[in-house]
mmCIF file of C-alpha atoms and ligand atoms in Angstrom:
data_model
loop_
_atom_site.group_PDB
_atom_site.id
_atom_site.type_symbol
_atom_site.label_atom_id
_atom_site.label_comp_id
_atom_site.label_asym_id
_atom_site.label_seq_id
_atom_site.Cartn_x
_atom_site.Cartn_y
_atom_site.Cartn_z
ATOM 1 C CA UNK A 9 31.050 -41.476 -72.692
ATOM 2 C CA UNK A 10 32.827 -38.616 -70.921
ATOM 3 C CA UNK A 11 30.915 -35.494 -69.910
ATOM 4 C CA UNK A 12 33.022 -32.355 -70.412
ATOM 5 C CA UNK A 13 31.510 -29.283 -68.768
ATOM 6 C CA UNK A 14 32.819 -26.063 -70.292
ATOM 7 C CA UNK A 15 33.979 -27.982 -73.369
ATOM 8 C CA UNK A 16 33.323 -24.979 -75.637
ATOM 9 C CA UNK A 17 35.896 -22.880 -73.758
ATOM 10 C CA UNK A 18 39.653 -22.510 -74.121
ATOM 11 C CA UNK A 19 41.022 -25.318 -71.955
ATOM 12 C CA UNK A 20 37.895 -27.475 -72.270
ATOM 13 C CA UNK A 21 38.027 -27.553 -76.084
ATOM 14 C CA UNK A 22 41.653 -28.733 -76.140
ATOM 15 C CA UNK A 23 40.664 -31.431 -73.693
ATOM 16 C CA UNK A 24 37.820 -32.602 -75.905
ATOM 17 C CA UNK A 25 40.380 -33.136 -78.681
ATOM 18 C CA UNK A 26 42.726 -35.017 -76.327
ATOM 19 C CA UNK A 27 39.851 -37.251 -75.163
ATOM 20 C CA UNK A 28 38.811 -38.020 -78.752
ATOM 21 C CA UNK A 29 42.416 -38.825 -79.621
ATOM 22 C CA UNK A 30 42.516 -41.185 -76.635
ATOM 23 C CA UNK A 31 39.436 -43.012 -77.953
ATOM 24 C CA UNK A 32 36.674 -41.585 -75.759
ATOM 25 C CA UNK A 33 33.221 -40.399 -76.854
ATOM 26 C CA UNK A 34 32.424 -36.971 -75.457
ATOM 27 C CA UNK A 35 29.354 -34.946 -74.573
ATOM 28 C CA UNK A 36 30.015 -31.230 -74.122
ATOM 29 C CA UNK A 37 27.849 -29.310 -71.655
ATOM 30 C CA UNK A 38 28.235 -25.551 -71.953
ATOM 31 C CA UNK A 39 25.966 -22.510 -71.578
ATOM 32 C CA UNK A 40 27.955 -20.676 -74.300
ATOM 33 C CA UNK A 41 28.270 -17.574 -72.147
ATOM 34 C CA UNK A 42 32.066 -17.688 -72.420
ATOM 35 C CA UNK A 43 32.418 -20.679 -74.731
ATOM 36 C CA UNK A 44 31.688 -20.384 -78.450
ATOM 37 C CA UNK A 45 29.275 -22.244 -80.715
ATOM 38 C CA UNK A 46 31.922 -22.073 -83.478
ATOM 39 C CA UNK A 47 34.246 -24.067 -81.217
ATOM 40 C CA UNK A 48 31.529 -26.689 -80.704
ATOM 41 C CA UNK A 49 31.024 -26.910 -84.485
ATOM 42 C CA UNK A 50 34.774 -27.349 -85.002
ATOM 43 C CA UNK A 51 34.908 -30.103 -82.388
ATOM 44 C CA UNK A 52 31.894 -31.888 -83.880
ATOM 45 C CA UNK A 53 33.557 -31.883 -87.292
ATOM 46 C CA UNK A 54 36.885 -33.248 -86.144
ATOM 47 C CA UNK A 55 37.735 -36.483 -87.854
ATOM 48 C CA UNK A 56 38.148 -38.615 -84.765
ATOM 49 C CA UNK A 57 38.038 -42.217 -85.955
ATOM 50 C CA UNK A 58 34.310 -42.518 -85.423
ATOM 51 C CA UNK A 59 34.341 -41.029 -81.933
ATOM 52 C CA UNK A 60 31.183 -39.126 -81.046
ATOM 53 C CA UNK A 61 31.000 -35.481 -79.957
ATOM 54 C CA UNK A 62 27.557 -34.468 -78.656
ATOM 55 C CA UNK A 63 26.634 -31.035 -77.385
ATOM 56 C CA UNK A 64 24.063 -29.984 -74.810
ATOM 57 C CA UNK A 65 23.505 -26.284 -74.186
ATOM 58 C CA UNK A 66 22.744 -25.794 -70.532
ATOM 59 C CA UNK A 67 23.687 -24.085 -67.320
ATOM 60 C CA UNK A 68 25.116 -25.799 -64.248
ATOM 61 C CA UNK A 69 23.145 -23.437 -62.048
ATOM 62 C CA UNK A 70 20.025 -25.106 -63.394
ATOM 63 C CA UNK A 71 19.812 -28.589 -61.888
ATOM 64 C CA UNK A 72 17.248 -29.684 -64.489
ATOM 65 C CA UNK A 73 19.693 -28.842 -67.310
ATOM 66 C CA UNK A 74 22.527 -30.946 -65.963
ATOM 67 C CA UNK A 75 20.278 -33.822 -64.881
ATOM 68 C CA UNK A 76 18.942 -34.052 -68.430
ATOM 69 C CA UNK A 77 22.441 -34.816 -69.776
ATOM 70 C CA UNK A 78 22.698 -37.854 -67.522
ATOM 71 C CA UNK A 79 19.211 -38.961 -68.579
ATOM 72 C CA UNK A 80 20.081 -38.772 -72.279
ATOM 73 C CA UNK A 81 23.653 -40.112 -72.157
ATOM 74 C CA UNK A 82 25.372 -42.993 -70.419
ATOM 75 C CA UNK A 83 28.113 -41.025 -68.640
ATOM 76 C CA UNK A 84 31.123 -42.948 -67.293
ATOM 77 C CA UNK A 85 33.108 -40.029 -65.870
ATOM 78 C CA UNK A 86 33.198 -36.235 -65.841
ATOM 79 C CA UNK A 87 35.872 -33.665 -66.652
ATOM 80 C CA UNK A 88 34.734 -30.372 -65.161
ATOM 81 C CA UNK A 89 35.947 -27.028 -66.559
ATOM 82 C CA UNK A 90 32.836 -24.837 -66.545
ATOM 83 C CA UNK A 91 33.605 -21.869 -64.294
ATOM 84 C CA UNK A 92 34.251 -18.174 -64.180
ATOM 85 C CA UNK A 93 37.980 -17.542 -63.836
ATOM 86 C CA UNK A 94 38.753 -13.834 -63.781
ATOM 87 C CA UNK A 95 40.492 -12.926 -60.563
ATOM 88 C CA UNK A 96 39.679 -9.194 -60.498
ATOM 89 C CA UNK A 97 36.027 -9.750 -61.389
ATOM 90 C CA UNK A 98 35.725 -12.405 -58.676
ATOM 91 C CA UNK A 99 36.771 -9.884 -56.028
ATOM 92 C CA UNK A 100 34.340 -7.253 -57.314
ATOM 93 C CA UNK A 101 31.403 -9.637 -57.701
ATOM 94 C CA UNK A 102 31.891 -12.664 -55.395
ATOM 95 C CA UNK A 103 28.225 -13.642 -55.554
ATOM 96 C CA UNK A 104 28.542 -14.336 -59.269
ATOM 97 C CA UNK A 105 31.519 -16.634 -58.571
ATOM 98 C CA UNK A 106 30.081 -18.495 -55.583
ATOM 99 C CA UNK A 107 26.820 -19.183 -57.421
ATOM 100 C CA UNK A 108 28.370 -20.258 -60.689
ATOM 101 C CA UNK A 109 31.493 -22.071 -59.527
ATOM 102 C CA UNK A 110 30.432 -23.564 -56.184
ATOM 103 C CA UNK A 111 26.662 -23.958 -56.524
ATOM 104 C CA UNK A 112 27.065 -25.039 -60.152
ATOM 105 C CA UNK A 113 29.497 -27.767 -59.093
ATOM 106 C CA UNK A 114 27.134 -28.902 -56.312
ATOM 107 C CA UNK A 115 24.447 -29.414 -58.957
ATOM 108 C CA UNK A 116 26.867 -31.355 -61.134
ATOM 109 C CA UNK A 117 27.883 -33.587 -58.218
ATOM 110 C CA UNK A 118 24.212 -34.079 -57.347
ATOM 111 C CA UNK A 119 23.439 -35.297 -60.869
ATOM 112 C CA UNK A 120 26.513 -37.550 -60.761
ATOM 113 C CA UNK A 121 25.476 -39.167 -57.470
ATOM 114 C CA UNK A 122 21.918 -39.654 -58.661
ATOM 115 C CA UNK A 123 23.276 -41.535 -61.670
ATOM 116 C CA UNK A 124 25.969 -43.405 -59.783
ATOM 117 C CA UNK A 125 28.824 -41.684 -61.671
ATOM 118 C CA UNK A 126 31.733 -41.717 -59.246
ATOM 119 C CA UNK A 127 34.751 -40.265 -61.104
ATOM 120 C CA UNK A 128 35.580 -36.638 -61.799
ATOM 121 C CA UNK A 129 38.633 -34.715 -63.000
ATOM 122 C CA UNK A 130 38.420 -31.123 -61.831
ATOM 123 C CA UNK A 131 40.025 -27.991 -63.195
ATOM 124 C CA UNK A 132 41.598 -26.338 -60.154
ATOM 125 C CA UNK A 133 44.234 -23.647 -59.982
ATOM 126 C CA UNK A 134 47.464 -22.376 -58.495
ATOM 127 C CA UNK A 135 45.286 -19.534 -57.193
ATOM 128 C CA UNK A 136 44.207 -21.917 -54.392
ATOM 129 C CA UNK A 137 47.723 -21.501 -52.899
ATOM 130 C CA UNK A 138 47.505 -17.719 -52.590
ATOM 131 C CA UNK A 139 50.646 -15.666 -51.998
ATOM 132 C CA UNK A 140 53.513 -18.198 -52.153
ATOM 133 C CA UNK A 141 55.321 -18.995 -48.917
ATOM 134 C CA UNK A 142 58.022 -20.781 -50.956
ATOM 135 C CA UNK A 143 58.746 -21.603 -54.612
ATOM 136 C CA UNK A 144 58.614 -23.899 -56.458
ATOM 137 C CA UNK A 145 55.171 -24.605 -55.030
ATOM 138 C CA UNK A 146 54.477 -28.260 -54.315
ATOM 139 C CA UNK A 147 51.121 -29.762 -53.350
ATOM 140 C CA UNK A 148 51.995 -29.544 -49.640
ATOM 141 C CA UNK A 149 52.151 -25.762 -49.874
ATOM 142 C CA UNK A 150 49.412 -24.186 -47.681
ATOM 143 C CA UNK A 151 46.242 -23.380 -49.578
ATOM 144 C CA UNK A 152 45.359 -19.825 -48.553
ATOM 145 C CA UNK A 153 43.724 -18.167 -51.562
ATOM 146 C CA UNK A 154 43.752 -14.373 -51.632
ATOM 147 C CA UNK A 155 40.886 -13.863 -54.076
ATOM 148 C CA UNK A 156 37.337 -15.136 -54.492
ATOM 149 C CA UNK A 157 38.179 -17.100 -57.634
ATOM 150 C CA UNK A 158 40.824 -19.120 -55.755
ATOM 151 C CA UNK A 159 38.468 -19.533 -52.801
ATOM 152 C CA UNK A 160 35.709 -21.006 -54.982
ATOM 153 C CA UNK A 161 38.131 -23.559 -56.420
ATOM 154 C CA UNK A 162 39.438 -24.490 -52.969
ATOM 155 C CA UNK A 163 35.888 -24.866 -51.638
ATOM 156 C CA UNK A 164 35.132 -27.261 -54.464
ATOM 157 C CA UNK A 165 38.300 -29.248 -53.695
ATOM 158 C CA UNK A 166 37.139 -29.543 -50.074
ATOM 159 C CA UNK A 167 33.602 -30.515 -51.112
ATOM 160 C CA UNK A 168 35.090 -33.250 -53.295
ATOM 161 C CA UNK A 169 37.017 -34.651 -50.306
ATOM 162 C CA UNK A 170 33.785 -34.871 -48.305
ATOM 163 C CA UNK A 171 31.933 -36.495 -51.217
ATOM 164 C CA UNK A 172 34.638 -39.126 -51.478
ATOM 165 C CA UNK A 173 34.446 -39.948 -47.772
ATOM 166 C CA UNK A 174 30.654 -40.004 -47.689
ATOM 167 C CA UNK A 175 29.702 -41.295 -51.152
ATOM 168 C CA UNK A 176 32.855 -42.825 -52.640
ATOM 169 C CA UNK A 177 32.960 -40.203 -55.418
ATOM 170 C CA UNK A 178 36.642 -40.070 -56.411
ATOM 171 C CA UNK A 179 38.233 -36.940 -57.851
ATOM 172 C CA UNK A 180 41.504 -35.731 -59.310
ATOM 173 C CA UNK A 181 42.031 -32.001 -58.879
ATOM 174 C CA UNK A 182 44.517 -30.504 -61.325
ATOM 175 C CA UNK A 183 45.991 -27.219 -60.171
ATOM 176 C CA UNK A 184 47.006 -25.303 -63.270
ATOM 177 C CA UNK A 185 49.708 -22.679 -63.340
ATOM 178 C CA UNK A 186 49.673 -20.331 -66.380
ATOM 179 C CA UNK A 187 48.103 -22.079 -69.347
ATOM 180 C CA UNK A 188 49.383 -20.988 -72.770
ATOM 181 C CA UNK A 189 49.310 -21.857 -76.464
ATOM 182 C CA UNK A 190 46.758 -23.360 -78.817
ATOM 183 C CA UNK A 191 46.018 -26.548 -80.736
ATOM 184 C CA UNK A 192 49.035 -27.408 -82.915
ATOM 185 C CA UNK A 193 46.663 -27.999 -85.870
ATOM 186 C CA UNK A 194 45.121 -24.557 -85.247
ATOM 187 C CA UNK A 195 41.564 -25.884 -84.825
ATOM 188 C CA UNK A 196 40.878 -24.273 -81.433
ATOM 189 C CA UNK A 197 42.632 -21.714 -79.251
ATOM 190 C CA UNK A 198 42.292 -19.025 -76.602
ATOM 191 C CA UNK A 199 39.289 -16.796 -77.236
ATOM 192 C CA UNK A 200 38.328 -14.610 -74.301
ATOM 193 C CA UNK A 201 36.396 -11.366 -74.427
ATOM 194 C CA UNK A 202 37.861 -9.298 -72.906
ATOM 195 C CA UNK A 203 41.307 -10.913 -72.950
ATOM 196 C CA UNK A 204 43.325 -10.426 -69.766
ATOM 197 C CA UNK A 205 46.134 -12.960 -70.211
ATOM 198 C CA UNK A 206 49.705 -12.054 -71.005
ATOM 199 C CA UNK A 207 50.587 -13.985 -74.176
ATOM 200 C CA UNK A 208 47.397 -13.306 -76.192
ATOM 201 C CA UNK A 209 47.563 -9.642 -75.193
ATOM 202 C CA UNK A 210 51.157 -9.294 -76.411
ATOM 203 C CA UNK A 211 50.276 -11.100 -79.650
ATOM 204 C CA UNK A 212 47.045 -9.175 -80.264
ATOM 205 C CA UNK A 213 49.049 -5.953 -80.228
ATOM 206 C CA UNK A 214 50.976 -7.132 -83.321
ATOM 207 C CA UNK A 215 47.861 -7.136 -85.504
ATOM 208 C CA UNK A 216 46.490 -3.995 -87.125
ATOM 209 C CA UNK A 217 43.944 -2.350 -84.854
ATOM 210 C CA UNK A 218 45.395 -4.117 -81.806
ATOM 211 C CA UNK A 219 45.943 -2.107 -78.598
ATOM 212 C CA UNK A 220 49.495 -1.361 -77.467
ATOM 213 C CA UNK A 221 50.627 -4.029 -75.040
ATOM 214 C CA UNK A 222 50.642 -2.850 -71.419
ATOM 215 C CA UNK A 223 53.260 -4.302 -69.070
ATOM 216 C CA UNK A 224 51.990 -4.251 -65.489
ATOM 217 C CA UNK A 225 54.787 -3.548 -63.011
ATOM 218 C CA UNK A 226 58.563 -3.534 -63.472
ATOM 219 C CA UNK A 227 59.523 -3.142 -59.797
ATOM 220 C CA UNK A 228 58.925 -6.665 -58.471
ATOM 221 C CA UNK A 229 61.666 -8.455 -56.497
ATOM 222 C CA UNK A 230 62.524 -10.729 -59.450
ATOM 223 C CA UNK A 231 65.471 -11.100 -61.866
ATOM 224 C CA UNK A 232 64.321 -8.231 -64.121
ATOM 225 C CA UNK A 233 61.621 -6.566 -62.032
ATOM 226 C CA UNK A 234 58.635 -8.193 -63.808
ATOM 227 C CA UNK A 235 56.427 -11.015 -62.512
ATOM 228 C CA UNK A 236 57.609 -14.586 -63.021
ATOM 229 C CA UNK A 237 55.102 -17.281 -64.021
ATOM 230 C CA UNK A 238 55.195 -20.938 -65.016
ATOM 231 C CA UNK A 239 53.697 -21.244 -68.524
ATOM 232 C CA UNK A 240 52.262 -24.670 -69.246
ATOM 233 C CA UNK A 241 51.236 -25.595 -72.783
ATOM 234 C CA UNK A 242 47.508 -26.250 -73.209
ATOM 235 C CA UNK A 243 48.026 -29.513 -75.163
ATOM 236 C CA UNK A 244 50.413 -30.800 -72.487
ATOM 237 C CA UNK A 245 47.807 -29.805 -69.920
ATOM 238 C CA UNK A 246 45.069 -31.660 -71.834
ATOM 239 C CA UNK A 247 47.164 -34.823 -71.832
ATOM 240 C CA UNK A 248 47.331 -34.695 -68.038
ATOM 241 C CA UNK A 249 43.518 -34.817 -67.882
ATOM 242 C CA UNK A 250 43.424 -37.994 -69.966
ATOM 243 C CA UNK A 251 46.036 -39.538 -67.658
ATOM 244 C CA UNK A 252 44.034 -38.427 -64.610
ATOM 245 C CA UNK A 253 40.929 -40.060 -66.048
ATOM 246 C CA UNK A 254 42.828 -43.303 -66.641
ATOM 247 C CA UNK A 255 44.267 -43.074 -63.128
ATOM 248 C CA UNK A 256 40.707 -42.982 -61.731
ATOM 249 C CA UNK A 257 39.588 -45.762 -64.125
ATOM 250 C CA UNK A 258 42.391 -47.901 -62.727
ATOM 251 C CA UNK A 259 41.124 -47.410 -59.189
ATOM 252 C CA UNK A 260 43.374 -44.487 -58.200
ATOM 253 C CA UNK A 261 42.395 -42.712 -54.983
ATOM 254 C CA UNK A 262 41.201 -39.117 -54.774
ATOM 255 C CA UNK A 263 44.235 -36.949 -55.421
ATOM 256 C CA UNK A 264 45.513 -33.539 -56.532
ATOM 257 C CA UNK A 265 48.409 -32.474 -58.734
ATOM 258 C CA UNK A 266 50.149 -29.323 -59.866
ATOM 259 C CA UNK A 267 50.375 -28.855 -63.621
ATOM 260 C CA UNK A 268 53.318 -26.672 -64.520
ATOM 261 C CA UNK A 269 56.821 -26.961 -65.936
ATOM 262 C CA UNK A 270 59.027 -26.299 -62.881
ATOM 263 C CA UNK A 271 60.382 -23.268 -64.746
ATOM 264 C CA UNK A 272 59.607 -19.591 -64.450
ATOM 265 C CA UNK A 273 59.659 -16.901 -67.112
ATOM 266 C CA UNK A 274 59.365 -13.201 -66.432
ATOM 267 C CA UNK A 275 56.932 -10.959 -68.295
ATOM 268 C CA UNK A 276 59.924 -9.338 -70.024
ATOM 269 C CA UNK A 277 61.242 -12.764 -71.079
ATOM 270 C CA UNK A 278 57.852 -13.761 -72.482
ATOM 271 C CA UNK A 279 57.686 -10.433 -74.302
ATOM 272 C CA UNK A 280 61.139 -11.015 -75.886
ATOM 273 C CA UNK A 281 60.164 -14.557 -76.898
ATOM 274 C CA UNK A 282 57.039 -13.151 -78.577
ATOM 275 C CA UNK A 283 59.189 -10.690 -80.540
ATOM 276 C CA UNK A 284 61.534 -13.526 -81.543
ATOM 277 C CA UNK A 285 58.792 -15.959 -82.585
ATOM 278 C CA UNK A 286 56.751 -13.361 -84.513
ATOM 279 C CA UNK A 287 59.856 -11.622 -85.908
ATOM 280 C CA UNK A 288 58.194 -8.320 -85.066
ATOM 281 C CA UNK A 289 59.219 -5.406 -82.916
ATOM 282 C CA UNK A 290 56.368 -5.037 -80.463
ATOM 283 C CA UNK A 291 55.592 -1.734 -78.787
ATOM 284 C CA UNK A 292 55.042 -1.691 -75.071
ATOM 285 C CA UNK A 293 53.705 0.715 -72.479
ATOM 286 C CA UNK A 294 54.947 0.337 -68.901
ATOM 287 C CA UNK A 295 52.087 0.570 -66.389
ATOM 288 C CA UNK A 296 51.894 0.313 -62.593
ATOM 289 C CA UNK A 297 51.493 -3.083 -60.937
ATOM 290 C CA UNK A 298 48.170 -4.874 -61.440
ATOM 291 C CA UNK A 299 46.477 -5.425 -58.090
ATOM 292 C CA UNK A 300 46.822 -8.906 -56.604
ATOM 293 C CA UNK A 301 49.693 -10.172 -58.804
ATOM 294 C CA UNK A 302 52.204 -12.214 -56.757
ATOM 295 C CA UNK A 303 55.849 -11.691 -57.827
ATOM 296 C CA UNK A 304 56.669 -15.334 -58.577
ATOM 297 C CA UNK A 305 54.591 -18.486 -59.176
ATOM 298 C CA UNK A 306 56.434 -21.647 -60.207
ATOM 299 C CA UNK A 307 55.115 -25.200 -59.908
ATOM 300 C CA UNK A 308 56.868 -28.188 -58.477
ATOM 301 C CA UNK A 309 55.442 -30.834 -60.837
ATOM 302 C CA UNK A 310 57.194 -33.902 -59.389
ATOM 303 C CA UNK A 311 54.014 -35.466 -58.026
ATOM 304 C CA UNK A 312 52.205 -35.424 -61.409
ATOM 305 C CA UNK A 313 55.307 -36.898 -63.025
ATOM 306 C CA UNK A 314 55.554 -39.708 -60.496
ATOM 307 C CA UNK A 315 51.896 -40.594 -59.941
ATOM 308 C CA UNK A 316 50.347 -39.827 -63.333
ATOM 309 C CA UNK A 317 53.381 -40.480 -65.531
ATOM 310 C CA UNK A 318 52.870 -37.011 -67.037
ATOM 311 C CA UNK A 319 55.489 -34.597 -68.163
ATOM 312 C CA UNK A 320 55.290 -31.373 -70.136
ATOM 313 C CA UNK A 321 56.854 -31.605 -73.593
ATOM 314 C CA UNK A 322 56.298 -28.301 -75.350
ATOM 315 C CA UNK A 323 58.448 -25.215 -74.884
ATOM 316 C CA UNK A 324 57.321 -21.651 -74.225
ATOM 317 C CA UNK A 325 58.255 -20.796 -77.844
ATOM 318 C CA UNK A 326 55.966 -23.568 -79.140
ATOM 319 C CA UNK A 327 53.128 -22.177 -77.023
ATOM 320 C CA UNK A 328 53.761 -18.690 -78.371
ATOM 321 C CA UNK A 329 53.901 -19.905 -81.969
ATOM 322 C CA UNK A 330 50.628 -21.864 -81.755
ATOM 323 C CA UNK A 331 48.990 -18.949 -79.915
ATOM 324 C CA UNK A 332 50.173 -16.605 -82.670
ATOM 325 C CA UNK A 333 48.813 -18.842 -85.448
ATOM 326 C CA UNK A 334 45.496 -18.964 -83.618
ATOM 327 C CA UNK A 335 45.370 -15.161 -83.085
ATOM 328 C CA UNK A 336 46.043 -14.720 -86.785
ATOM 329 C CA UNK A 337 43.146 -17.030 -87.671
ATOM 330 C CA UNK A 338 40.841 -15.433 -85.101
ATOM 331 C CA UNK A 339 41.634 -11.881 -86.214
ATOM 332 C CA UNK A 340 41.039 -12.726 -89.886
ATOM 333 C CA UNK A 341 37.830 -14.645 -89.158
ATOM 334 C CA UNK A 342 36.406 -11.806 -87.078
ATOM 335 C CA UNK A 343 37.349 -9.276 -89.774
ATOM 336 C CA UNK A 344 35.556 -11.145 -92.547
ATOM 337 C CA UNK A 345 32.611 -11.832 -90.249
ATOM 338 C CA UNK A 346 32.966 -15.639 -90.145
ATOM 339 C CA UNK A 347 32.650 -15.615 -86.409
ATOM 340 C CA UNK A 348 30.712 -13.282 -84.213
HETATM 341 N N1 UFG B 417 50.351 -9.041 -67.672
HETATM 342 C C1 UFG B 417 50.762 -7.854 -68.267
HETATM 343 N N2 UFG B 417 49.974 -7.336 -69.255
HETATM 344 C C2 UFG B 417 48.819 -7.930 -69.687
HETATM 345 C C3 UFG B 417 48.428 -9.144 -69.070
HETATM 346 C C4 UFG B 417 49.208 -9.663 -68.079
HETATM 347 O O1 UFG B 417 51.791 -7.284 -67.932
HETATM 348 O O2 UFG B 417 48.149 -7.398 -70.603
HETATM 349 C C5 UFG B 417 51.197 -9.609 -66.613
HETATM 350 C C6 UFG B 417 50.443 -9.753 -65.293
HETATM 351 O O3 UFG B 417 50.490 -8.548 -64.553
HETATM 352 C C7 UFG B 417 51.195 -10.894 -64.655
HETATM 353 C C8 UFG B 417 51.613 -11.786 -65.843
HETATM 354 O O4 UFG B 417 51.538 -10.936 -66.985
HETATM 355 O O5 UFG B 417 52.345 -10.417 -64.043
HETATM 356 C C9 UFG B 417 50.691 -12.974 -66.056
HETATM 357 O O6 UFG B 417 49.353 -12.524 -66.086
HETATM 358 P P1 UFG B 417 48.132 -13.393 -66.636
HETATM 359 O O7 UFG B 417 46.894 -12.567 -66.501
HETATM 360 O O8 UFG B 417 48.444 -13.948 -67.973
HETATM 361 O O9 UFG B 417 48.088 -14.632 -65.641
HETATM 362 P P2 UFG B 417 47.939 -14.648 -64.038
HETATM 363 O O10 UFG B 417 49.239 -15.147 -63.516
HETATM 364 O O11 UFG B 417 47.430 -13.393 -63.484
HETATM 365 O O12 UFG B 417 46.715 -15.665 -63.877
HETATM 366 C C10 UFG B 417 46.828 -17.035 -64.045
HETATM 367 C C11 UFG B 417 45.484 -17.583 -64.519
HETATM 368 C C12 UFG B 417 44.424 -17.362 -63.476
HETATM 369 C C13 UFG B 417 44.878 -17.941 -62.179
HETATM 370 C C14 UFG B 417 46.224 -17.395 -61.787
HETATM 371 C C15 UFG B 417 46.772 -18.089 -60.576
HETATM 372 O O13 UFG B 417 45.120 -16.975 -65.714
HETATM 373 O O14 UFG B 417 43.224 -17.987 -63.885
HETATM 374 O O15 UFG B 417 47.171 -17.614 -62.830
HETATM 375 O O16 UFG B 417 47.539 -17.226 -59.857
HETATM 376 F F1 UFG B 417 44.005 -17.624 -61.202
#
């Protein structure tokens, strides 16, 4: 059985589906602060050829909570998503991030060691690289995070190196670029409150009652003046976690990989693609730059291709379409009071 921390959240829930599809039983551990009970219910009801989805509500900052999961379930490996991930908030309230992300992970690793579980796939981020020195960014790029969120993820990566050397606990750290899209069967999707990410914010503005989309900064040194990012589809991303798990099962050493597409799209390009996919003219308000946004972030994904046999398959338009279908479902469900 695979323990998925944060399995009720956006990326975690898509990973639960990918694990079930790959034939694993899953236990989700989530405190439901950012994750949703409705997502857990959906995952439990997925017809997954007899695969089991269990759920334990608990907090990683409480060692007793996480230890109890290992007492109740025979865990073979862990996929760890549970974390706070808002850059601006992390700078304003670092204590919240260090306690939850770093201390929470220490508790998880403690419970793993106590139960002799020695394999973990960890949700890391391009934010560990900081302001890019060169692009595309490969894994040899210096890791010099410029915000607390990125620092917490880098600290955890370093802790995992030490735990491998000292205790033989092997990890794969997956450094995500910009994750986008939703489940192609529209069962789960991105559901943040408040939403800060580009694609859901553009799409939300197309529904009645939605706020006008705000474009942050048009004076960057890029092709059209707006920030360039590497948008990786969430289902493609989930597949990489299954491959990382298999890599560790097959004796692979502790390692780290970028997950991106090797291609950059500007905010204006993403905006135009959203108009094309939704066949709607979307109104936009130009705003000043958002603090801390680097001009360009693009992944070099060669290492994940070579060592994990992974490659992204879905286009930006597919991500936008699935995200749109999900927003539609979410908006309607909230309106009729199906989900809180
Ligand atoms: N943007 C807008 N309007 C919005 C939202 C975003 O113009 O309403 C712009 C941003 O200014 C930025 C681009 O769209 O230029 C992408 O912004 P996102 O918030 O979607 O994504 P980020 O690149 O800021 O953040 C992502 C992850 C973080 C991670 C970071 C690594 O969401 O978790 O990459 O740099 F830390």
